[in-house]
Short mmCIF file of C-alpha atoms and ligand atoms in Angstrom, two decimals:
data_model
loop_
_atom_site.label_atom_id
_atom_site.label_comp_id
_atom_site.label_asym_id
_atom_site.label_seq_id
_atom_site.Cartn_x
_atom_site.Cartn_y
_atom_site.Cartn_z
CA UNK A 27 118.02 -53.56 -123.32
CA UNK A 28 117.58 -54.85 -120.20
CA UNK A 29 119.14 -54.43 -117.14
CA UNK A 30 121.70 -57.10 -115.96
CA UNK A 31 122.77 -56.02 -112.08
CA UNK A 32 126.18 -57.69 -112.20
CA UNK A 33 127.55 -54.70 -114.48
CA UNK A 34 127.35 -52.45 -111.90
CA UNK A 35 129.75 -50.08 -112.83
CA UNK A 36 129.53 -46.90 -113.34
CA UNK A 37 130.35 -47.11 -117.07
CA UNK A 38 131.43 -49.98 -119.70
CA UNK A 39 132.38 -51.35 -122.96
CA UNK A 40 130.31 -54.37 -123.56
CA UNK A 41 132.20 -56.77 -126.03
CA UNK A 42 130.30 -58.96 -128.08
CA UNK A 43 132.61 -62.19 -128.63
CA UNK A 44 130.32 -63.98 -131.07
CA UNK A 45 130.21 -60.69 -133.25
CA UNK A 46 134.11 -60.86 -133.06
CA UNK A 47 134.37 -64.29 -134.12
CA UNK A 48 131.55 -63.92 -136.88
CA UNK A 49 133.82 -60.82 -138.16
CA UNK A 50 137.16 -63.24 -138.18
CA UNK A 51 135.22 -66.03 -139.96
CA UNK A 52 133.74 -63.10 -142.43
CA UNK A 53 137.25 -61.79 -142.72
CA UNK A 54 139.45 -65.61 -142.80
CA UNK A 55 136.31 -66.59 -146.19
CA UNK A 56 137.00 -63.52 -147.87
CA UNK A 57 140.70 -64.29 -147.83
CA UNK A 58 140.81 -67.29 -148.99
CA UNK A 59 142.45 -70.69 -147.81
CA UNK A 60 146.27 -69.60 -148.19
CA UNK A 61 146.06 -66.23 -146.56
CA UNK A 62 145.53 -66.13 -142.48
CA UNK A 63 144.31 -63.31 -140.30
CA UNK A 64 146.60 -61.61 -138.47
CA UNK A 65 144.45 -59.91 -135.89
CA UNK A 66 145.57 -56.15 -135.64
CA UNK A 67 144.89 -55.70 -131.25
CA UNK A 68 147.10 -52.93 -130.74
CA UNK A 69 145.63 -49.52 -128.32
CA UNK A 70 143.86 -52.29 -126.67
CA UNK A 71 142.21 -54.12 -129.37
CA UNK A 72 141.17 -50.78 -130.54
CA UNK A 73 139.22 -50.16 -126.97
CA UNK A 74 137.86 -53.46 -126.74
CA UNK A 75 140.30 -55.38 -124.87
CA UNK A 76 143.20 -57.06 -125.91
CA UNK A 77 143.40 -60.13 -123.89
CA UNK A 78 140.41 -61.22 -124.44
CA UNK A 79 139.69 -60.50 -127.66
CA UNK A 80 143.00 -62.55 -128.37
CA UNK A 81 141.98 -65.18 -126.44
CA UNK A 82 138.76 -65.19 -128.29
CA UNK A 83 140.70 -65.75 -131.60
CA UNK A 84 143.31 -68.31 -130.66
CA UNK A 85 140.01 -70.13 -129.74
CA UNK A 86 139.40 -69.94 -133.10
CA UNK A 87 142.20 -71.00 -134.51
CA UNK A 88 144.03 -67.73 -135.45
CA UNK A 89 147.59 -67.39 -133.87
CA UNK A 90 149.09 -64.32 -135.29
CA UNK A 91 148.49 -61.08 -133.81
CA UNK A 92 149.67 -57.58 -134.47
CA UNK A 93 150.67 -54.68 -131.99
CA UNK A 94 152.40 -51.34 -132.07
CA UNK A 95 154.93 -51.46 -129.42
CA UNK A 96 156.42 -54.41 -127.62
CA UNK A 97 154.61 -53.42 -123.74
CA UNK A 98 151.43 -54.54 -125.75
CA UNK A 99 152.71 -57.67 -126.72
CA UNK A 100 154.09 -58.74 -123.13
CA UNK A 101 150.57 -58.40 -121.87
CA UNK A 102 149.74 -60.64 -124.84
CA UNK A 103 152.21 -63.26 -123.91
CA UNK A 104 151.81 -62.73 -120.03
CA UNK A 105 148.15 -64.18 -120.78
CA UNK A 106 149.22 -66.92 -122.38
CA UNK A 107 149.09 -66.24 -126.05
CA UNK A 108 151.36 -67.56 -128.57
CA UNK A 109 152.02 -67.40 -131.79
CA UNK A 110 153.33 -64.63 -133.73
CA UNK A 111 153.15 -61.39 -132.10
CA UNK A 112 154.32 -58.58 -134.60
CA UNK A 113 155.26 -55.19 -133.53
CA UNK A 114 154.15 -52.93 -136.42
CA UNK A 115 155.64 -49.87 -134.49
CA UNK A 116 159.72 -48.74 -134.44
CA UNK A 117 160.80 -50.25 -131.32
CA UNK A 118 164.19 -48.38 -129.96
CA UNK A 119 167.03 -50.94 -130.84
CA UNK A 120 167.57 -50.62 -126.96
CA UNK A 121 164.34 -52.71 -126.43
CA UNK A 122 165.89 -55.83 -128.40
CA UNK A 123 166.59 -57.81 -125.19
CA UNK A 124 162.74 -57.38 -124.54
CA UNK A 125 161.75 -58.49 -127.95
CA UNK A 126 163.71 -61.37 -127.92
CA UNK A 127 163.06 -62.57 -124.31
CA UNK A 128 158.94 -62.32 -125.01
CA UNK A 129 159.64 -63.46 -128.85
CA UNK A 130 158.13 -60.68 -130.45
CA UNK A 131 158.86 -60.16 -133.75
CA UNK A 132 159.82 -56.87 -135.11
CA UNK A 133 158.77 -54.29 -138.00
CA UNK A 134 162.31 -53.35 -139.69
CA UNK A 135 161.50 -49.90 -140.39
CA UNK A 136 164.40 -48.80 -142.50
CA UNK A 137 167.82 -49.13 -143.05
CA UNK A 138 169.09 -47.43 -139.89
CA UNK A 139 166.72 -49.00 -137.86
CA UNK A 140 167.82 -52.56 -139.09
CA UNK A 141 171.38 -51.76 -138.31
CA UNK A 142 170.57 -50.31 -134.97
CA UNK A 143 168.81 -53.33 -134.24
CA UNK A 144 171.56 -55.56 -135.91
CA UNK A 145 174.46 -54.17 -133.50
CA UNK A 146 172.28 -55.33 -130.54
CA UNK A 147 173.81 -58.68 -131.27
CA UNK A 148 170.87 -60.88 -130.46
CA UNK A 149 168.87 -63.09 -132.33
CA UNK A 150 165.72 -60.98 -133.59
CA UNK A 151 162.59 -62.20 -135.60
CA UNK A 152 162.24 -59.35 -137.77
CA UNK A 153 159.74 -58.60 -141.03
CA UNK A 154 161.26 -56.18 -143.34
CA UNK A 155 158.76 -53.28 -144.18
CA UNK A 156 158.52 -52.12 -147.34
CA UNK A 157 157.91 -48.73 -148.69
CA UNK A 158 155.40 -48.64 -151.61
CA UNK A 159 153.94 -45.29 -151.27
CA UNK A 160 152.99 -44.19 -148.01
CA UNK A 161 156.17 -42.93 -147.11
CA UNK A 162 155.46 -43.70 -143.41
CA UNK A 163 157.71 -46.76 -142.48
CA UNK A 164 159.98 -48.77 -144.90
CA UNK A 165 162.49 -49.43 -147.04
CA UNK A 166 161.73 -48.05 -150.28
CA UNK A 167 160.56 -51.29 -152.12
CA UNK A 168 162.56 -50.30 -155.63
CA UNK A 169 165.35 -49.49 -153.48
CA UNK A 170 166.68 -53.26 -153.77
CA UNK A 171 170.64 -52.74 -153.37
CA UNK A 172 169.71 -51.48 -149.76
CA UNK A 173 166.81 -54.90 -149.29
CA UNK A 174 169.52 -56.99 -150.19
CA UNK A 175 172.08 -54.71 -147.54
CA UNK A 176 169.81 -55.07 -144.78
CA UNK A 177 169.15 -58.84 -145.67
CA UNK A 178 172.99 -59.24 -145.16
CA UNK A 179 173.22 -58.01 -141.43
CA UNK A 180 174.19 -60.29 -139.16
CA UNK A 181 171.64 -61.43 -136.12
CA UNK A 182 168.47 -60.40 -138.02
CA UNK A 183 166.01 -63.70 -138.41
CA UNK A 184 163.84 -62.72 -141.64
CA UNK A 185 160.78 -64.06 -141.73
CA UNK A 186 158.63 -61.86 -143.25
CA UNK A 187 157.76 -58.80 -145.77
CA UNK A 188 154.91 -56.22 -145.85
CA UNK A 189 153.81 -52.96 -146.74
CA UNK A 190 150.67 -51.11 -146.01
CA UNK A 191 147.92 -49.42 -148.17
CA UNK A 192 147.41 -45.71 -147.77
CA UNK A 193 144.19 -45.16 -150.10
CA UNK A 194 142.66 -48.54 -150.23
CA UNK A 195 139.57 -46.99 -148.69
CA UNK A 196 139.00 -44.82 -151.39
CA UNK A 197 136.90 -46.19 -154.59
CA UNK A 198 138.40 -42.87 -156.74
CA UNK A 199 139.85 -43.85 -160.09
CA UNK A 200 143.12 -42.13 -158.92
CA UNK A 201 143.46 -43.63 -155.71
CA UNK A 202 142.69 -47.06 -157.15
CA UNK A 203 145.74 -46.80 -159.05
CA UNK A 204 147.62 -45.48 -156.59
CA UNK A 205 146.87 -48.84 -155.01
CA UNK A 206 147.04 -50.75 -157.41
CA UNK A 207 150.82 -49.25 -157.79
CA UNK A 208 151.81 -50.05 -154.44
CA UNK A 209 150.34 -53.64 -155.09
CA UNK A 210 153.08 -53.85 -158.05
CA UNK A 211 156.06 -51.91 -156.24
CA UNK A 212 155.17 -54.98 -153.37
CA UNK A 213 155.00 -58.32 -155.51
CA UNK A 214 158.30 -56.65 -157.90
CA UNK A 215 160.31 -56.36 -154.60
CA UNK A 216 158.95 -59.43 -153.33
CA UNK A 217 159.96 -61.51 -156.74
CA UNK A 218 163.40 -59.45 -156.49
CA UNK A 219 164.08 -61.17 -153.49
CA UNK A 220 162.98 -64.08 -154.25
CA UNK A 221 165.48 -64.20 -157.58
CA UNK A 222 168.20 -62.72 -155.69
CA UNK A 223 168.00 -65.76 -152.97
CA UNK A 224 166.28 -63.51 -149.98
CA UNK A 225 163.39 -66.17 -148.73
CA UNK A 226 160.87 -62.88 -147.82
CA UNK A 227 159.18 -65.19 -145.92
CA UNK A 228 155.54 -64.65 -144.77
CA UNK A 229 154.15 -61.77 -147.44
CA UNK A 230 150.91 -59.55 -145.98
CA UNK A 231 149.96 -56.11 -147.66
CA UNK A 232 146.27 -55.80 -146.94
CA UNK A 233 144.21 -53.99 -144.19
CA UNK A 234 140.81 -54.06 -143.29
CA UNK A 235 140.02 -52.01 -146.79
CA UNK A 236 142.32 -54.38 -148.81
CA UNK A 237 140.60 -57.51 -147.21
CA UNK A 238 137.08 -56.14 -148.06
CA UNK A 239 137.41 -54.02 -151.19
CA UNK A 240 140.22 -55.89 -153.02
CA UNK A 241 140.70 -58.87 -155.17
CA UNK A 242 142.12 -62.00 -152.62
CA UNK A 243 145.82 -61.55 -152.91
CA UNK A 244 148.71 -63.65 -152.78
CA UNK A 245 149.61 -63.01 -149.51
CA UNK A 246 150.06 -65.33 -146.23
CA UNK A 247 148.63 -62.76 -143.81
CA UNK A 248 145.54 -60.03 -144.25
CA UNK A 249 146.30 -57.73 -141.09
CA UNK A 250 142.59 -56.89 -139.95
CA UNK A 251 142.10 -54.66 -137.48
CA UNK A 252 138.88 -52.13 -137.77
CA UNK A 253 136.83 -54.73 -139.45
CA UNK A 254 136.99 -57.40 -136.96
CA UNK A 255 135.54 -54.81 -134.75
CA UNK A 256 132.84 -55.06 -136.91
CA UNK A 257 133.09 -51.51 -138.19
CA UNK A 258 134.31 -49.29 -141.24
CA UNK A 259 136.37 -46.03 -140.48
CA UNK A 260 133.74 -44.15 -141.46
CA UNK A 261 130.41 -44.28 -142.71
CA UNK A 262 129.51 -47.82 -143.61
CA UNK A 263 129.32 -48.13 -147.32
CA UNK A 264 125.64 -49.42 -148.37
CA UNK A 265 125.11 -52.89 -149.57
CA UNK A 266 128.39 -54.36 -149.50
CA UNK A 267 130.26 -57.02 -147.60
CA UNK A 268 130.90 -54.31 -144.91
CA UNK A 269 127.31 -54.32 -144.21
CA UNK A 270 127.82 -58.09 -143.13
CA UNK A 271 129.75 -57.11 -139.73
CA UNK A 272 128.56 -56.74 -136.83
CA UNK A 273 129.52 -54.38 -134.27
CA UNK A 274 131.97 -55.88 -131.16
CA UNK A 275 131.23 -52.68 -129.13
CA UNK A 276 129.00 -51.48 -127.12
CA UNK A 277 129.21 -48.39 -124.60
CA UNK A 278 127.05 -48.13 -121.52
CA UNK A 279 126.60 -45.79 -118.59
CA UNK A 280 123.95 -45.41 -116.07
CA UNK A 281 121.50 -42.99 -114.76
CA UNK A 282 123.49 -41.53 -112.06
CA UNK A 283 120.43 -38.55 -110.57
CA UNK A 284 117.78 -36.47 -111.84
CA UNK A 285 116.62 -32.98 -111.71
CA UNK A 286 113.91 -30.33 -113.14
CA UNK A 287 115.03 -27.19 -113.89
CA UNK A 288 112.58 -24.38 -114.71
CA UNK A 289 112.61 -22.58 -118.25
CA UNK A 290 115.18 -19.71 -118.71
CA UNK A 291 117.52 -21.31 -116.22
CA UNK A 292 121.22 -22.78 -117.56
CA UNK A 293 123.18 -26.30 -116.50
CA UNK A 294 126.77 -27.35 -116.48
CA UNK A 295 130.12 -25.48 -117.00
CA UNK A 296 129.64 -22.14 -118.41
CA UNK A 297 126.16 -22.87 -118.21
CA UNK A 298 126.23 -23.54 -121.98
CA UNK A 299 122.51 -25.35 -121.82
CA UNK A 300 119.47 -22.96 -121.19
CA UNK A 301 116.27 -24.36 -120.81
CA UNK A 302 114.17 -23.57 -123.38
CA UNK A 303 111.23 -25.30 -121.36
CA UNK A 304 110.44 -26.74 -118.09
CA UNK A 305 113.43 -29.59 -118.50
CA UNK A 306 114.10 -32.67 -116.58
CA UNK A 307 117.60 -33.69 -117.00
CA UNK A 308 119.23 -36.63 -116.29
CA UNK A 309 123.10 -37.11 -115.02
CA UNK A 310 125.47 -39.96 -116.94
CA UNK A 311 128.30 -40.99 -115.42
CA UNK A 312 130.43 -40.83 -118.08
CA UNK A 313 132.83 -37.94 -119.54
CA UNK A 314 135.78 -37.51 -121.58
CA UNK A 315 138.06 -38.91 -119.54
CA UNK A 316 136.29 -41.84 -120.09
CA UNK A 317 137.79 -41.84 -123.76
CA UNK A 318 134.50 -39.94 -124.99
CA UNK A 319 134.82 -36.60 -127.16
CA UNK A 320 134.53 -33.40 -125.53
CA UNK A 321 133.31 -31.93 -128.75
CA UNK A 322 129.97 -34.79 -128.80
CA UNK A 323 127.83 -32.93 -126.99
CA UNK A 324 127.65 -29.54 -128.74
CA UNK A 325 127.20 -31.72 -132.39
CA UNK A 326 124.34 -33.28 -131.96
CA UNK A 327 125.38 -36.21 -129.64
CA UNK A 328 122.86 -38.36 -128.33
CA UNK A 329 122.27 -41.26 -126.00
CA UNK A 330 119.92 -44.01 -125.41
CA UNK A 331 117.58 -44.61 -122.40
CA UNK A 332 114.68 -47.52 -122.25
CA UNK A 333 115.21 -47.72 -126.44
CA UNK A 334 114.44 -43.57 -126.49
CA UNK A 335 116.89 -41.18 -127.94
CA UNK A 336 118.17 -38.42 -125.74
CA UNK A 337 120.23 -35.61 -126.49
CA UNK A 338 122.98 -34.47 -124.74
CA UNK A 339 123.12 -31.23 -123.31
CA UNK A 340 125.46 -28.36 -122.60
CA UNK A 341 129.28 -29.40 -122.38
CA UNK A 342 130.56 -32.78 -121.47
CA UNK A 343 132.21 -33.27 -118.48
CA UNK A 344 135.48 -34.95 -117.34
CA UNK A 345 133.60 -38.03 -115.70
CA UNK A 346 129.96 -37.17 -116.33
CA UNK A 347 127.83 -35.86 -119.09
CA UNK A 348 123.85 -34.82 -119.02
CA UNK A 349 120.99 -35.47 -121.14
CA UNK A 350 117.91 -33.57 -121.55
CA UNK A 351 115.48 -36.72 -120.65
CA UNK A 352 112.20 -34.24 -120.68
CA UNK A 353 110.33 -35.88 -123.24
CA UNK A 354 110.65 -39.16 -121.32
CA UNK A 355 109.22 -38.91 -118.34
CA UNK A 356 110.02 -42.51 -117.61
CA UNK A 357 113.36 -42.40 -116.86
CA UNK A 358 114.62 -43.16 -113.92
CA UNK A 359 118.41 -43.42 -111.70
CA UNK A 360 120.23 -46.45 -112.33
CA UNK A 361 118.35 -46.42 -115.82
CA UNK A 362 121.62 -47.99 -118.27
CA UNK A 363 122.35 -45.25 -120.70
CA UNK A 364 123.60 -46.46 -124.32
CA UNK A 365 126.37 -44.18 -126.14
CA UNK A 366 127.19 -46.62 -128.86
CA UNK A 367 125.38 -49.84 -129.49
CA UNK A 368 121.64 -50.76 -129.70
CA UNK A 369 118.74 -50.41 -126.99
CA UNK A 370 115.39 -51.68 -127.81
CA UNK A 371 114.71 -50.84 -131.86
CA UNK A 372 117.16 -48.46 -131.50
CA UNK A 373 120.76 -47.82 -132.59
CA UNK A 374 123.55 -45.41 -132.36
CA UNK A 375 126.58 -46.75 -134.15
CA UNK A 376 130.17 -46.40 -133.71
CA UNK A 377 130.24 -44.36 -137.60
CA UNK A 378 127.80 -42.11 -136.59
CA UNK A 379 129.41 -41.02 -132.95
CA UNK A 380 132.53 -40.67 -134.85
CA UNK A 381 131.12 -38.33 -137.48
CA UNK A 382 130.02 -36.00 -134.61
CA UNK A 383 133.43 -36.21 -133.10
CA UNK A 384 134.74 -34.99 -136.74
CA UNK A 385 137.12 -38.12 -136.60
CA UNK A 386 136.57 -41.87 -138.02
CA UNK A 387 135.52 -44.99 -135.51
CA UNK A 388 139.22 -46.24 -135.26
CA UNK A 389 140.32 -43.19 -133.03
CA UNK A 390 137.04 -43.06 -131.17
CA UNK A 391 137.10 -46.68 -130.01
CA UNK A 392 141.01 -46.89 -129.78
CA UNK A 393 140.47 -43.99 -126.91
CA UNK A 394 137.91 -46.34 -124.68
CA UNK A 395 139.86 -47.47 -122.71
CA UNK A 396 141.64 -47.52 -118.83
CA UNK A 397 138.79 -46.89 -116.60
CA UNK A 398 136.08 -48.47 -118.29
CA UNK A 399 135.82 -52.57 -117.40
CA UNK A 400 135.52 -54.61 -120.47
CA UNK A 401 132.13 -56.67 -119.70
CA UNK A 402 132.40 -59.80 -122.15
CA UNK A 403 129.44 -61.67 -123.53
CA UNK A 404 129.37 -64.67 -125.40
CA UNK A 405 130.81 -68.10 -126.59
C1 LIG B 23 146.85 -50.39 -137.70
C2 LIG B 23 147.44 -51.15 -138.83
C3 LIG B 23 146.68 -52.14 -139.48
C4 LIG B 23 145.21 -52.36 -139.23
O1 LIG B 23 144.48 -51.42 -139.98
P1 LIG B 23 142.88 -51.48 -140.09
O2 LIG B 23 142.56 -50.48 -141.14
O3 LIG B 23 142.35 -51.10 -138.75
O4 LIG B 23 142.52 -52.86 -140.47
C5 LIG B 23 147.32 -52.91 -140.42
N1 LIG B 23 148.62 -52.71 -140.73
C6 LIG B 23 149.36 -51.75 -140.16
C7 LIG B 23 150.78 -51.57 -140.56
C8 LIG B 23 148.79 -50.91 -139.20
O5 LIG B 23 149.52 -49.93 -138.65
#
């Protein structure tokens, strides 16, 4: 990996946008011709950067978008995106002026909610969430005398209806009918409202999982977000149409100093590394704060420097980290210093960071974030 000067900082996400777009075309042929992405960029586009990765995709030709809370889709529309912006997250009816004066469209999370929102008395786009299993936000889907309630209220613009998978990722026999169930529960509701005169308007049940490891579906909208990072949750299953992603993000520091200790002496807080040798180490400058896990270093984490792998060592700091660099006696300051991404023939994915963090990649790149630039390449 060589070293381009204008990323000077101190530490940042590189975003590849010709990986993103080769994930969105990957994603838009696996759907087939009647369903559209709906590109999932809340926490940031899951580190990477919303407005540009939205940008990106409008480029593209994709103009629906999904976020959790309505400040995320202002910064959407202050940059000039349009479109449909849904808010997947259960906005406090006291935000409805906001939704409608940026014309966000809101997740009705339940019956309460819709009523809450209802007595606001302005026009709101809405999309009704159903309840097929997860039993996080919804109406329950066989619950139709209360669908058909909360189609009545007065105000609410209806234009569209969608659950959300909460095993799809799981190729058990009992999980894949517990999919498969919520499936049913969706398309019964869905043909209930149709029969009882309720246009459910744009219909979307499928994730990342339910794009990749399901049938197409008759839906309008596959909500991607993970995969269009170019990454599963965790591990990457072998040989499948996972495998052809490719990774959006990559995480960079530099060589900030250098310094040999002798053997038997200790570094960092609670000098929890002891040289076990005469050990050079090298300083990173980046830490948790930075969105990395505390908990890295002690399980094995590693970084890359000119294509070598480097372990970390002792306890990660708040805006630094160090690596024991004494088996590569090249290294030098200023030296960029890869955390996720590749480096010469060598790799350290987003999967594998997040297996050391004991979490899966969406959390670990969702927390990248605020202080780190987003450098773009590509297009
Ligand atoms: C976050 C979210 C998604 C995107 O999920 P991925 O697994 O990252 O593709 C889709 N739908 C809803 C309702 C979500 O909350």
């Amino acid at each position: 990996m060589e070293r381009k000067e204008w990323k000077t900082g101190r530490a940042w996400r590189e975003v590849d946008l010709n990986a993103l777009n080769h994930n969105a075309r990957l994603l838009q042929d696996r759907m087939g011709e009647n369903c559209r992405l709906m590109a999932v960029v809340k926490a940031d586009a899951y580190g990477h950067g919303a407005v540009p990765v939205a940008k990106t995709l409008v480029e593209q030709g994709v103009n629906a978008f999904a976020v959790a809370c309505p400040a995320e889709g202002i910064v959407l529309r202050r940059a000039g995106i349009g479109g449909e912006i849904l808010v997947l997250g259960c906005t406090p009816p006291e935000e409805a002026e906001v939704l409608a004066r940026w014309g966000l469209t809101q997740t009705v999370a339940d019956e309460g909610h819709a009523c809450a929102l209802s007595r606001q008395g302005l026009p709101l786009k809405v999309h009704m969430a159903l309840d097929t299993g997860m039993h996080r936000l919804g109406i329950p889907a066989e619950d139709w005398e209360t669908i058909g309630r909360v189609r009545r209220l007065p105000y609410l613009q209806f234009q569209g209806t969608f659950s959300h998978l909460c095993v799809s990722d799981s190729h058990t026999v009992e999980d894949r009918a517990y999919t498969q169930r919520q499936l049913e529960r969706f398309y019964e509701a869905v043909a209930w409202m149709r029969a009882a005169g309720y246009d459910p308007g744009t219909v979307h049940i499928q994730a990342s999982y339910g794009i990749l490891d399901l049938p197409p579906q008759p839906c309008d909208y596959g909500r991607a977000g993970i995969a269009l990072y170019g990454v599963a949750s965790t591990g990457m299953p072998e040989g499948s149409i996972w495998a052809e992603l490719k990774p959006v993000l990559s995480l960079r520091a530099r060589v900030v100093s250098l310094r040999n200790l002798s053997a038997g002496e200790g570094a960092g807080y609670g000098l929890a590394f002891r040289c076990g040798r005469d050990t050079r180490l090298a300083v990173v400058s980046i830490g948790y704060a930075d969105g990395l896990f505390r908990s890295l270093s002690p399980n094995g984490g590693e970084v890359l420097i000119q294509g070598c792998r480097c372990p970390m060592a002792g306890r990660m700091c708040m805006d630094q980290l160090l690596v024991d660099v004494t088996d590569l006696p090249e290294a030098e300051v200023g030296d960029v210093v890869t955390l996720i991404g590749q480096d010469g023939g060598e790799k350290i994915s987003a999967e594998q960071v997040a297996a050391q963090c004991g979490t899966i990649t969406n959390e670990l790149l969702s927390r990248l974030g605020g202080r780190l630039p987003a450098v773009c390449d590509g297009v």
